[in-house]
Tab-separated table of C-alpha atoms (C1' of nucleotides) in Angstrom:
chain	number	residue	atom	x	y	z
A	1	MET	CA	34.850	21.415	28.408
A	2	ALA	CA	36.126	17.973	27.625
A	3	HIS	CA	32.609	16.675	27.198
A	4	LYS	CA	29.458	18.169	25.822
A	5	PRO	CA	26.246	17.944	27.785
A	6	ARG	CA	24.571	14.623	27.940
A	7	SER	CA	21.554	15.420	25.817
A	8	GLN	CA	23.683	16.674	22.987
A	9	MET	CA	25.777	13.520	22.952
A	10	ILE	CA	22.632	11.464	22.759
A	11	ALA	CA	21.246	13.485	19.906
A	12	GLU	CA	24.514	13.041	18.085
A	13	THR	CA	24.537	9.284	18.445
A	14	ARG	CA	20.930	9.076	17.351
A	15	GLY	CA	21.785	11.200	14.363
A	16	LYS	CA	24.810	9.089	13.493
A	17	LEU	CA	22.824	5.886	13.678
A	18	LEU	CA	20.027	7.405	11.663
A	19	SER	CA	22.255	8.593	8.858
A	20	ALA	CA	24.361	5.442	8.812
A	21	GLY	CA	21.256	3.310	8.650
A	22	ARG	CA	19.737	5.547	6.034
A	23	ARG	CA	22.766	5.248	3.819
A	24	ALA	CA	22.891	1.463	4.211
A	25	PHE	CA	19.172	1.000	3.649
A	26	GLY	CA	19.251	3.345	0.724
A	27	THR	CA	22.080	1.602	-1.065
A	28	VAL	CA	22.125	-2.127	-0.332
A	29	GLY	CA	18.534	-2.340	0.903
A	30	TYR	CA	17.040	-3.391	4.198
A	31	ALA	CA	17.691	-7.119	4.044
A	32	GLU	CA	21.321	-6.766	2.989
A	33	ALA	CA	22.136	-4.069	5.498
A	34	SER	CA	24.112	-5.615	8.358
A	35	MET	CA	23.582	-3.855	11.653
A	36	ASP	CA	27.108	-4.729	12.733
A	37	ASP	CA	28.479	-3.156	9.593
A	38	PHE	CA	26.745	0.178	9.480
A	39	THR	CA	26.803	0.781	13.220
A	40	ALA	CA	30.553	0.179	13.155
A	41	GLU	CA	30.749	2.560	10.228
A	42	ALA	CA	29.179	5.142	12.517
A	43	GLY	CA	31.746	4.349	15.216
A	44	LEU	CA	29.214	2.525	17.362
A	45	THR	CA	27.845	-0.962	17.958
A	46	ARG	CA	24.522	-2.689	17.767
A	47	GLY	CA	24.090	-1.977	21.457
A	48	ALA	CA	23.477	1.697	20.768
A	49	LEU	CA	20.993	0.884	18.072
A	50	TYR	CA	18.963	-1.424	20.236
A	51	HIS	CA	19.025	1.130	23.027
A	52	HIS	CA	17.652	3.936	20.872
A	53	PHE	CA	15.461	2.228	18.329
A	54	GLY	CA	14.479	-1.097	19.838
A	55	ASP	CA	15.382	-3.180	16.821
A	56	LYS	CA	16.287	-3.062	13.159
A	57	LYS	CA	12.765	-2.285	12.100
A	58	GLY	CA	12.623	0.525	14.624
A	59	LEU	CA	15.580	2.249	13.038
A	60	PHE	CA	14.131	1.649	9.617
A	61	ALA	CA	10.832	3.204	10.657
A	62	ALA	CA	12.708	6.242	11.970
A	63	VAL	CA	14.523	6.581	8.663
A	64	VAL	CA	11.248	6.347	6.770
A	65	SER	CA	9.707	9.043	8.935
A	66	GLN	CA	12.677	11.289	8.406
A	67	ILE	CA	12.557	10.954	4.641
A	68	ASP	CA	8.806	11.384	4.588
A	69	ALA	CA	9.130	14.600	6.561
A	70	GLU	CA	11.745	15.910	4.160
A	71	VAL	CA	9.643	15.067	1.143
A	72	THR	CA	6.637	16.736	2.719
A	73	VAL	CA	8.597	19.934	3.206
A	74	ARG	CA	9.917	19.900	-0.333
A	75	LEU	CA	6.451	19.298	-1.712
A	76	ALA	CA	4.943	22.097	0.329
A	77	GLU	CA	7.600	24.494	-0.937
A	78	ILE	CA	6.930	23.585	-4.526
A	79	THR	CA	3.180	23.860	-4.175
A	80	GLU	CA	3.492	27.253	-2.561
A	81	ARG	CA	6.053	28.512	-5.022
A	82	ALA	CA	3.746	27.581	-7.883
A	83	GLY	CA	1.078	29.748	-6.298
A	84	GLY	CA	-1.414	27.009	-5.550
A	85	GLY	CA	-4.415	26.415	-7.746
A	86	TRP	CA	-4.678	23.768	-10.391
A	87	ARG	CA	-1.315	24.583	-11.893
A	88	GLY	CA	0.384	24.437	-8.503
A	89	PHE	CA	-1.237	21.122	-7.873
A	90	VAL	CA	-0.061	19.639	-11.145
A	91	GLU	CA	3.440	20.968	-10.576
A	92	SER	CA	3.657	19.387	-7.157
A	93	CYS	CA	2.498	16.093	-8.613
A	94	ALA	CA	5.197	16.263	-11.237
A	95	ALA	CA	7.740	17.114	-8.570
A	96	TYR	CA	6.538	14.142	-6.621
A	97	ILE	CA	7.414	11.916	-9.520
A	98	GLU	CA	10.814	13.514	-9.792
A	99	MET	CA	11.527	12.853	-6.148
A	100	ALA	CA	10.304	9.308	-6.360
A	101	ILE	CA	13.014	8.685	-8.925
A	102	GLU	CA	15.781	9.325	-6.427
A	103	PRO	CA	17.316	5.935	-5.611
A	104	GLU	CA	17.203	6.437	-1.869
A	105	ILE	CA	13.513	7.252	-1.832
A	106	GLN	CA	12.814	4.566	-4.369
A	107	ARG	CA	14.539	1.903	-2.357
A	108	ILE	CA	13.574	2.877	1.179
A	109	ILE	CA	10.101	4.282	0.824
A	110	HIS	CA	8.617	2.461	-2.107
A	111	CYS	CA	10.533	-0.777	-2.261
A	112	ASP	CA	11.477	-1.948	1.216
A	113	GLY	CA	9.057	0.195	3.199
A	114	PRO	CA	5.879	-1.748	2.556
A	115	ALA	CA	7.601	-5.098	2.878
A	116	VAL	CA	9.340	-4.276	6.149
A	117	LEU	CA	6.746	-2.204	7.952
A	118	GLY	CA	3.741	-3.871	6.428
A	119	GLU	CA	1.886	-2.128	3.695
A	120	SER	CA	-0.768	-1.118	6.170
A	121	TRP	CA	1.829	1.108	7.804
A	122	MET	CA	2.275	3.089	4.632
A	123	THR	CA	-1.449	3.504	4.143
A	124	THR	CA	-2.951	3.960	7.563
A	125	SER	CA	-0.090	5.745	9.171
A	126	GLN	CA	0.040	9.356	8.277
A	127	SER	CA	2.213	9.847	5.271
A	128	GLY	CA	3.014	13.514	5.057
A	129	CYS	CA	3.066	13.578	1.269
A	130	LEU	CA	-0.350	12.034	1.104
A	131	ALA	CA	-1.757	14.562	3.524
A	132	CYS	CA	-0.350	17.282	1.290
A	133	LEU	CA	-2.153	15.945	-1.738
A	134	VAL	CA	-5.396	15.575	0.138
A	135	ASP	CA	-5.198	19.169	1.352
A	136	ASP	CA	-4.566	20.465	-2.128
A	137	LEU	CA	-7.417	18.486	-3.567
A	138	GLU	CA	-9.827	19.626	-0.887
A	139	ARG	CA	-9.033	23.227	-1.645
A	140	LEU	CA	-9.403	22.665	-5.365
A	141	LYS	CA	-12.696	20.938	-4.826
A	142	ALA	CA	-13.967	23.772	-2.638
A	143	ASP	CA	-12.943	26.193	-5.376
A	144	GLY	CA	-14.900	24.211	-7.904
A	145	VAL	CA	-11.847	23.330	-9.941
A	146	VAL	CA	-12.146	19.601	-9.533
A	147	GLY	CA	-15.373	17.665	-9.667
A	148	ASP	CA	-17.216	15.762	-6.994
A	149	ILE	CA	-14.700	13.103	-6.097
A	150	ASP	CA	-13.392	11.983	-2.721
A	151	PRO	CA	-10.142	13.894	-2.153
A	152	GLU	CA	-8.427	11.094	-0.284
A	153	ALA	CA	-9.364	8.558	-2.917
A	154	ALA	CA	-8.017	10.765	-5.668
A	155	ALA	CA	-4.888	11.505	-3.683
A	156	ARG	CA	-4.145	7.850	-3.205
A	157	LEU	CA	-4.693	7.055	-6.851
A	158	ILE	CA	-2.442	9.910	-7.870
A	159	ASN	CA	0.095	8.764	-5.350
A	160	GLY	CA	0.142	5.246	-6.727
A	161	ALA	CA	0.316	6.406	-10.301
A	162	SER	CA	3.212	8.731	-9.487
A	163	LEU	CA	5.210	6.056	-7.754
A	164	HIS	CA	4.802	3.585	-10.551
A	165	ALA	CA	5.656	6.207	-13.080
A	166	ALA	CA	8.791	7.007	-11.114
A	167	GLN	CA	10.058	3.479	-10.995
A	168	TRP	CA	9.239	2.995	-14.641
A	169	ILE	CA	11.279	6.061	-15.472
A	170	ALA	CA	14.087	5.122	-13.148
A	171	ASN	CA	14.482	1.709	-14.740
A	172	SER	CA	14.027	2.755	-18.334
A	173	ASP	CA	16.806	2.930	-20.890
A	174	ASP	CA	16.076	6.533	-21.737
A	175	PRO	CA	14.806	8.189	-18.566
A	176	GLU	CA	14.525	11.523	-20.326
A	177	ALA	CA	12.140	10.325	-22.995
A	178	THR	CA	10.274	8.031	-20.647
A	179	SER	CA	9.734	10.858	-18.231
A	180	LYS	CA	8.193	12.992	-20.962
A	181	LYS	CA	5.796	10.245	-21.915
A	182	ALA	CA	4.861	9.540	-18.322
A	183	VAL	CA	4.231	13.149	-17.435
A	184	ALA	CA	2.129	13.661	-20.539
A	185	ALA	CA	-0.051	10.705	-19.701
A	186	PHE	CA	-0.143	11.810	-16.107
A	187	ARG	CA	-1.430	15.252	-17.027
A	188	ALA	CA	-4.082	13.643	-19.162
A	189	LEU	CA	-5.254	11.533	-16.251
A	190	LEU	CA	-5.362	14.520	-13.965
A	191	GLU	CA	-7.589	16.317	-16.440
A	192	GLY	CA	-10.175	13.684	-15.639
A	193	LEU	CA	-10.520	15.175	-12.192
A	194	ARG	CA	-11.397	18.660	-13.403
A	195	VAL	CA	-14.910	19.678	-14.134
A	196	ARG	CA	-15.480	19.494	-17.878
A	197	ALA	CA	-14.810	22.512	-20.040
A	198	ALA	CA	-18.449	22.599	-21.084
A	199	GLU	CA	-19.516	22.766	-17.446
A	200	ARG	CA	-17.122	25.503	-16.465
A	201	VAL	CA	-17.715	29.197	-16.751
A	202	GLY	CA	-14.900	31.049	-18.444
A	203	GLU	CA	-11.623	29.469	-17.528
A	204	THR	CA	-8.576	28.946	-19.711
A	205	VAL	CA	-8.021	25.344	-20.632
A	206	ASN	CA	-4.457	25.466	-19.475
B	1	MET	CA	3.364	-50.113	-11.197
B	2	ALA	CA	4.862	-49.264	-7.851
B	3	HIS	CA	6.334	-46.037	-9.153
B	4	LYS	CA	5.255	-43.479	-11.679
B	5	PRO	CA	7.589	-42.372	-14.413
B	6	ARG	CA	10.432	-40.140	-13.397
B	7	SER	CA	9.244	-36.982	-15.094
B	8	GLN	CA	5.887	-37.130	-13.414
B	9	MET	CA	7.451	-37.482	-9.980
B	10	ILE	CA	9.540	-34.433	-10.685
B	11	ALA	CA	6.586	-32.393	-11.787
B	12	GLU	CA	4.742	-33.375	-8.655
B	13	THR	CA	7.619	-32.366	-6.443
B	14	ARG	CA	7.937	-29.024	-8.165
B	15	GLY	CA	4.233	-28.469	-7.789
B	16	LYS	CA	4.284	-29.352	-4.115
B	17	LEU	CA	7.140	-26.961	-3.437
B	18	LEU	CA	5.505	-24.248	-5.468
B	19	SER	CA	2.187	-24.446	-3.666
B	20	ALA	CA	3.758	-24.839	-0.235
B	21	GLY	CA	5.965	-21.827	-0.840
B	22	ARG	CA	3.079	-19.883	-2.277
B	23	ARG	CA	0.980	-20.505	0.790
B	24	ALA	CA	3.784	-19.566	3.142
B	25	PHE	CA	4.768	-16.441	1.213
B	26	GLY	CA	1.151	-15.428	0.914
B	27	THR	CA	0.393	-15.709	4.594
B	28	VAL	CA	3.434	-14.941	6.728
B	29	GLY	CA	5.386	-13.141	4.027
B	30	TYR	CA	8.735	-13.837	2.413
B	31	ALA	CA	11.026	-12.924	5.301
B	32	GLU	CA	9.088	-14.908	7.883
B	33	ALA	CA	8.665	-17.972	5.710
B	34	SER	CA	11.089	-20.636	6.875
B	35	MET	CA	12.251	-22.937	4.132
B	36	ASP	CA	12.610	-25.793	6.587
B	37	ASP	CA	9.026	-25.298	7.702
B	38	PHE	CA	7.163	-25.127	4.452
B	39	THR	CA	9.227	-27.728	2.654
B	40	ALA	CA	8.559	-30.115	5.543
B	41	GLU	CA	4.906	-29.203	5.273
B	42	ALA	CA	5.115	-30.438	1.691
B	43	GLY	CA	6.758	-33.657	2.859
B	44	LEU	CA	10.170	-32.615	1.523
B	45	THR	CA	13.332	-30.870	2.651
B	46	ARG	CA	15.308	-27.812	1.644
B	47	GLY	CA	17.431	-30.071	-0.522
B	48	ALA	CA	14.627	-30.465	-3.025
B	49	LEU	CA	14.027	-26.744	-3.090
B	50	TYR	CA	17.642	-25.914	-3.823
B	51	HIS	CA	17.750	-28.570	-6.479
B	52	HIS	CA	14.744	-27.231	-8.367
B	53	PHE	CA	14.793	-23.495	-7.733
B	54	GLY	CA	18.367	-22.623	-6.813
B	55	ASP	CA	17.523	-20.655	-3.730
B	56	LYS	CA	14.731	-19.029	-1.774
B	57	LYS	CA	14.442	-16.147	-4.186
B	58	GLY	CA	14.252	-18.599	-7.066
B	59	LEU	CA	11.187	-20.250	-5.626
B	60	PHE	CA	9.688	-16.875	-4.867
B	61	ALA	CA	10.206	-15.754	-8.437
B	62	ALA	CA	8.510	-18.905	-9.655
B	63	VAL	CA	5.552	-18.215	-7.384
B	64	VAL	CA	5.331	-14.650	-8.658
B	65	SER	CA	5.334	-15.841	-12.244
B	66	GLN	CA	2.625	-18.340	-11.512
B	67	ILE	CA	0.369	-15.770	-9.899
B	68	ASP	CA	1.036	-13.254	-12.638
B	69	ALA	CA	0.043	-15.804	-15.247
B	70	GLU	CA	-3.181	-16.560	-13.416
B	71	VAL	CA	-4.044	-12.902	-13.078
B	72	THR	CA	-3.356	-12.354	-16.738
B	73	VAL	CA	-5.763	-15.098	-17.687
B	74	ARG	CA	-8.457	-13.771	-15.382
B	75	LEU	CA	-8.045	-10.266	-16.753
B	76	ALA	CA	-8.217	-11.443	-20.331
B	77	GLU	CA	-11.425	-13.310	-19.589
B	78	ILE	CA	-13.014	-10.258	-18.041
B	79	THR	CA	-11.979	-7.952	-20.829
B	80	GLU	CA	-13.343	-10.318	-23.419
B	81	ARG	CA	-16.547	-10.989	-21.550
B	82	ALA	CA	-17.204	-7.251	-21.343
B	83	GLY	CA	-16.960	-7.084	-25.095
B	84	GLY	CA	-13.931	-4.832	-25.314
B	85	GLY	CA	-14.222	-1.132	-26.010
B	86	TRP	CA	-14.064	1.590	-23.451
B	87	ARG	CA	-16.503	-0.132	-21.133
B	88	GLY	CA	-14.618	-3.388	-21.291
B	89	PHE	CA	-11.446	-1.555	-20.503
B	90	VAL	CA	-12.895	0.156	-17.458
B	91	GLU	CA	-14.363	-3.114	-16.244
B	92	SER	CA	-11.053	-4.891	-16.474
B	93	CYS	CA	-9.421	-2.057	-14.554
B	94	ALA	CA	-11.997	-2.373	-11.821
B	95	ALA	CA	-11.486	-6.123	-11.774
B	96	TYR	CA	-7.789	-5.495	-11.466
B	97	ILE	CA	-8.414	-3.537	-8.296
B	98	GLU	CA	-10.603	-6.299	-6.968
B	99	MET	CA	-7.916	-8.883	-7.553
B	100	ALA	CA	-5.257	-6.700	-5.993
B	101	ILE	CA	-7.275	-6.767	-2.794
B	102	GLU	CA	-6.800	-10.496	-2.386
B	103	PRO	CA	-4.351	-10.969	0.480
B	104	GLU	CA	-2.153	-13.409	-1.393
B	105	ILE	CA	-1.688	-11.104	-4.357
B	106	GLN	CA	-1.319	-8.110	-2.121
B	107	ARG	CA	1.393	-9.720	-0.064
B	108	ILE	CA	3.346	-11.597	-2.704
B	109	ILE	CA	3.078	-9.406	-5.768
B	110	HIS	CA	2.774	-5.888	-4.428
B	111	CYS	CA	4.395	-6.048	-1.032
B	112	ASP	CA	7.268	-8.520	-1.014
B	113	GLY	CA	7.761	-8.786	-4.762
B	114	PRO	CA	9.547	-5.510	-5.379
B	115	ALA	CA	11.613	-5.793	-2.205
B	116	VAL	CA	12.760	-9.346	-2.879
B	117	LEU	CA	13.237	-9.356	-6.619
B	118	GLY	CA	14.134	-5.712	-6.965
B	119	GLU	CA	11.575	-3.311	-8.257
B	120	SER	CA	13.248	-3.350	-11.618
B	121	TRP	CA	12.174	-6.940	-11.937
B	122	MET	CA	8.529	-5.978	-11.653
B	123	THR	CA	8.862	-3.225	-14.205
B	124	THR	CA	11.251	-4.464	-16.844
B	125	SER	CA	10.343	-8.098	-16.711
B	126	GLN	CA	7.222	-8.888	-18.557
B	127	SER	CA	4.254	-8.560	-16.317
B	128	GLY	CA	1.360	-10.199	-18.051
B	129	CYS	CA	-1.228	-7.880	-16.525
B	130	LEU	CA	0.623	-4.850	-17.749
B	131	ALA	CA	0.832	-6.211	-21.263
B	132	CYS	CA	-2.926	-6.696	-21.146
B	133	LEU	CA	-3.523	-3.072	-20.281
B	134	VAL	CA	-1.162	-1.868	-22.957
B	135	ASP	CA	-2.932	-3.962	-25.580
B	136	ASP	CA	-6.320	-2.629	-24.578
B	137	LEU	CA	-5.127	0.926	-24.648
B	138	GLU	CA	-3.514	0.555	-28.023
B	139	ARG	CA	-6.755	-0.719	-29.481
B	140	LEU	CA	-8.721	2.094	-27.874
B	141	LYS	CA	-6.280	4.622	-29.177
B	142	ALA	CA	-6.491	3.207	-32.686
B	143	ASP	CA	-10.277	3.417	-32.432
B	144	GLY	CA	-10.027	7.050	-31.459
B	145	VAL	CA	-11.573	6.494	-28.051
B	146	VAL	CA	-8.611	7.667	-26.077
B	147	GLY	CA	-6.459	10.669	-26.900
B	148	ASP	CA	-2.882	10.879	-28.038
B	149	ILE	CA	-1.086	9.420	-25.047
B	150	ASP	CA	1.570	6.743	-24.829
B	151	PRO	CA	-0.250	3.474	-24.130
B	152	GLU	CA	2.484	2.037	-22.002
B	153	ALA	CA	2.763	5.187	-19.916
B	154	ALA	CA	-0.953	5.242	-19.320
B	155	ALA	CA	-0.988	1.557	-18.526
B	156	ARG	CA	1.696	1.950	-15.911
B	157	LEU	CA	-0.031	4.889	-14.301
B	158	ILE	CA	-3.290	3.009	-14.198
B	159	ASN	CA	-1.503	0.016	-12.837
B	160	GLY	CA	0.042	2.015	-10.006
B	161	ALA	CA	-3.194	3.761	-9.191
B	162	SER	CA	-5.040	0.461	-9.082
B	163	LEU	CA	-2.572	-1.149	-6.765
B	164	HIS	CA	-2.579	1.715	-4.341
B	165	ALA	CA	-6.321	1.834	-4.410
B	166	ALA	CA	-6.416	-1.852	-3.651
B	167	GLN	CA	-4.200	-1.649	-0.631
B	168	TRP	CA	-6.073	1.381	0.599
B	169	ILE	CA	-9.317	-0.527	0.360
B	170	ALA	CA	-7.870	-3.658	1.881
B	171	ASN	CA	-6.636	-1.774	4.935
B	172	SER	CA	-9.626	0.468	5.437
B	173	ASP	CA	-12.167	0.056	8.202
B	174	ASP	CA	-15.071	-0.070	5.760
B	175	PRO	CA	-13.799	-1.731	2.580
B	176	GLU	CA	-17.211	-1.514	1.015
B	177	ALA	CA	-17.496	2.251	1.263
B	178	THR	CA	-13.835	2.810	0.529
B	179	SER	CA	-14.076	0.716	-2.584
B	180	LYS	CA	-16.972	2.839	-3.849
B	181	LYS	CA	-15.023	6.038	-3.328
B	182	ALA	CA	-11.922	4.630	-4.928
B	183	VAL	CA	-13.682	3.313	-7.990
B	184	ALA	CA	-15.534	6.591	-8.458
B	185	ALA	CA	-12.316	8.567	-8.366
B	186	PHE	CA	-10.690	5.991	-10.584
B	187	ARG	CA	-13.369	6.336	-13.220
B	188	ALA	CA	-12.948	10.076	-13.099
B	189	LEU	CA	-9.226	9.755	-13.714
B	190	LEU	CA	-9.795	7.399	-16.602
B	191	GLU	CA	-12.078	9.932	-18.193
B	192	GLY	CA	-9.017	12.104	-18.558
B	193	LEU	CA	-7.713	9.666	-21.124
B	194	ARG	CA	-10.725	9.911	-23.403
B	195	VAL	CA	-11.018	12.506	-26.040
B	196	ARG	CA	-13.183	15.323	-24.707
B	197	ALA	CA	-16.935	15.253	-25.237
B	198	ALA	CA	-16.730	18.458	-27.254
B	199	GLU	CA	-14.217	16.846	-29.564
B	200	ARG	CA	-16.120	13.664	-30.043
B	201	VAL	CA	-18.796	13.008	-32.619
B	202	GLY	CA	-21.916	11.510	-31.182
B	203	GLU	CA	-21.050	9.155	-28.404
B	204	THR	CA	-22.913	8.522	-25.163
B	205	VAL	CA	-21.120	9.900	-22.143
B	206	ASN	CA	-21.305	6.615	-20.387
C	1	DC	C1'	23.505	-56.553	-15.359
C	2	DC	C1'	26.434	-52.794	-14.595
C	3	DA	C1'	27.685	-48.127	-14.627
C	4	DC	C1'	25.911	-43.779	-14.471
C	5	DT	C1'	22.796	-40.012	-13.761
C	6	DC	C1'	19.936	-37.385	-11.076
C	7	DA	C1'	16.434	-36.281	-7.564
C	8	DC	C1'	16.506	-35.554	-3.164
C	9	DA	C1'	18.132	-35.934	1.973
C	10	DT	C1'	21.616	-35.124	5.517
C	11	DA	C1'	25.346	-32.651	7.725
C	12	DC	C1'	27.933	-28.690	8.418
C	13	DG	C1'	29.612	-23.924	8.500
C	14	DT	C1'	28.481	-19.111	8.720
C	15	DG	C1'	26.319	-14.872	9.549
C	16	DG	C1'	23.043	-11.990	11.429
C	17	DC	C1'	19.560	-10.882	14.842
C	18	DG	C1'	17.946	-10.320	19.581
C	19	DT	C1'	18.865	-10.509	24.625
C	20	DA	C1'	21.162	-10.603	28.843
C	21	DT	C1'	24.771	-8.676	31.187
C	22	DG	C1'	28.509	-5.597	32.194
C	23	DT	C1'	30.765	-0.895	32.539
C	24	DC	C1'	31.646	3.767	32.801
C	25	DA	C1'	30.340	8.524	32.723
C	26	DA	C1'	26.857	12.059	33.913
C	27	DT	C1'	23.546	13.771	37.069
C	28	DC	C1'	21.460	14.245	41.696
C	29	DA	C1'	21.137	14.174	46.860
C	30	DC	C1'	23.030	16.018	50.872
D	1	DG	C1'	32.551	17.464	47.101
D	2	DT	C1'	31.317	12.636	47.539
D	3	DG	C1'	28.468	8.726	47.268
D	4	DA	C1'	24.300	6.656	45.014
D	5	DT	C1'	21.707	6.168	40.973
D	6	DT	C1'	20.404	6.514	36.397
D	7	DG	C1'	21.120	5.630	31.783
D	8	DA	C1'	23.940	5.316	27.431
D	9	DC	C1'	26.385	2.180	25.283
D	10	DA	C1'	29.600	-2.097	24.693
D	11	DT	C1'	30.393	-7.084	25.173
D	12	DA	C1'	29.092	-11.865	25.183
D	13	DC	C1'	26.073	-15.426	24.232
D	14	DG	C1'	22.476	-18.359	22.019
D	15	DC	C1'	19.550	-19.229	18.269
D	16	DC	C1'	17.711	-19.551	13.919
D	17	DA	C1'	17.908	-19.601	9.061
D	18	DC	C1'	20.243	-19.729	4.846
D	19	DG	C1'	23.494	-21.819	1.614
D	20	DT	C1'	26.793	-25.557	0.400
D	21	DA	C1'	29.067	-29.777	0.336
D	22	DT	C1'	28.385	-34.419	0.561
D	23	DG	C1'	25.897	-38.733	0.691
D	24	DT	C1'	22.362	-42.223	-1.013
D	25	DG	C1'	19.192	-44.724	-3.424
D	26	DA	C1'	16.073	-45.180	-7.163
D	27	DG	C1'	15.651	-44.872	-12.282
D	28	DT	C1'	17.928	-45.301	-16.910
D	29	DG	C1'	21.043	-46.412	-20.944
D	30	DG	C1'	24.147	-49.710	-22.934
DNA sequence: CCACTCACATACGTGGCGTATGTCAATCAC
DNA sequence: GTGATTGACATACGCCACGTATGTGAGTGG
C-alpha cells in the first residue's frame, strides 16, 4: 500500500502546484511570486512546475482557467436560481460584480491576467463567464425582452462595466455605499438594452 | 555657447528617457522592456533613469501620466467641438473607444498599467479622462437629460465598458464590423441613463 | 579661483527564470 | 520475478535584468 497509483500521485502534485501558485498569484501578484518560494511551500521544486506546466506563464494560465471555470459555475447557479428572464439576468450581472470584488479574482483575472497572458487571451480565448452572458442575452433577445443589439457586443460591454465597477468598489473607502451607487447606475444602464416601455405590450416595469 | 543652460539639459534628458521608455513600454510591454536597451537607445544609461525617476516603475508612472494628460486634452477638445449636451457626451464616449484602440494606449494604460502600478492606482489616482466623464455627466444631470444616477458611478461603468469594447475591437478579425456592433450596443446602454421618452417633455429621440 | 553640488556613468551584487542533466520509482515485456 | 524503459521530479548551471553603491566631470556660488 505504501504508495498510491502513479496517476493519483501526479494529480496530487499538479493540484498542489496549482493551489500554491494560485495563492501566491492571488496575494503578492504574478511578478512578485517567486517560483522557488511557492513550489517549496508546496513541498516541491521548480522542476515539477516546469515538467507539468512548461513555465511560469503556463501555471498562471492554468490558474486562470481554473478560476474562470469556478466563476462560470457560480454564475450559472445564480442565473438558474433566479429563474432566468430579465430579472435572472440582472441578478447574475450583480453577482458578477460581487465576485469581481474578491481580491483573488481581482488580482489574478482582472489585474495580472491581461498583462501576463496578453489581453488578446482574455478576449479571444473562451472566457466562460462571457459565454454565460452571451447565452443569456441571446435568449432574452429571442424572447423580445431586449432590443436589436448584438449579444456578444452587449455582453462585453456589460463585462467591462462590471469589472470596473468591482475595482472601484473594492478600492473605495465605503464599499457598502459605493456598491449601492454602482449597482443603481448599472441597473440604469441595463435598462437601455430593453425594448422601451412604450414599445412593449403589457409587461411590468420591474 | 558650447553648452546650454543646466536646466534645459535636464529637461532634455528627462524627455528623452520618457519618450524612449514610452516607446518601449508601448511596443514590447513593461516586463519585456529592458532598461539597458531603451536607455541606450536614448543615448543614456540606467544611471540617468534612476536619478530622474527612482526606478522602472517610476518611469512607467510618468509615462502613464503623460498619456493620460494627452487623452484628457483630446477628449476635452472633442466634447467641446461637439457642442456639449447629450450628443456631445455620446461623441466623446465613442472617441474614447477609438482612442483606447490605439496599441500604445491599449498596452500601457489598460494592459500593463493596472498590473504594474496596482489597479488601485488607476482608480483612486486622478485619471483625467474619468474626471472628464464625471463633469459631463454632472452637467447632463443638472440639465435633466440623464436620470437620478451617481455621475461617478456611471462614469466608471462607461469607462469600463469602453475599454473592454476597445480591446474587443482591437483583437477582432474584422475591426470595422466589430466596431459598428460595439458602438450600437454602447449607444443602447447609454440610453438607459436618459430619462425615459414618456417622462420627457418634447425632445427628439436622437 | 576654489569648493561644492548635481547629473549622469560605471561597477558590482543579487535574485529569479529557463535549461540541461541526473536519479529514482513505477510500469511493461517476457 | 527480473531487466529495460518510461516518466516524474530534483539538482546544477548560466544568463539576464534590476537595484545600489561608487566614481567623475561639468556647472555654479562665494
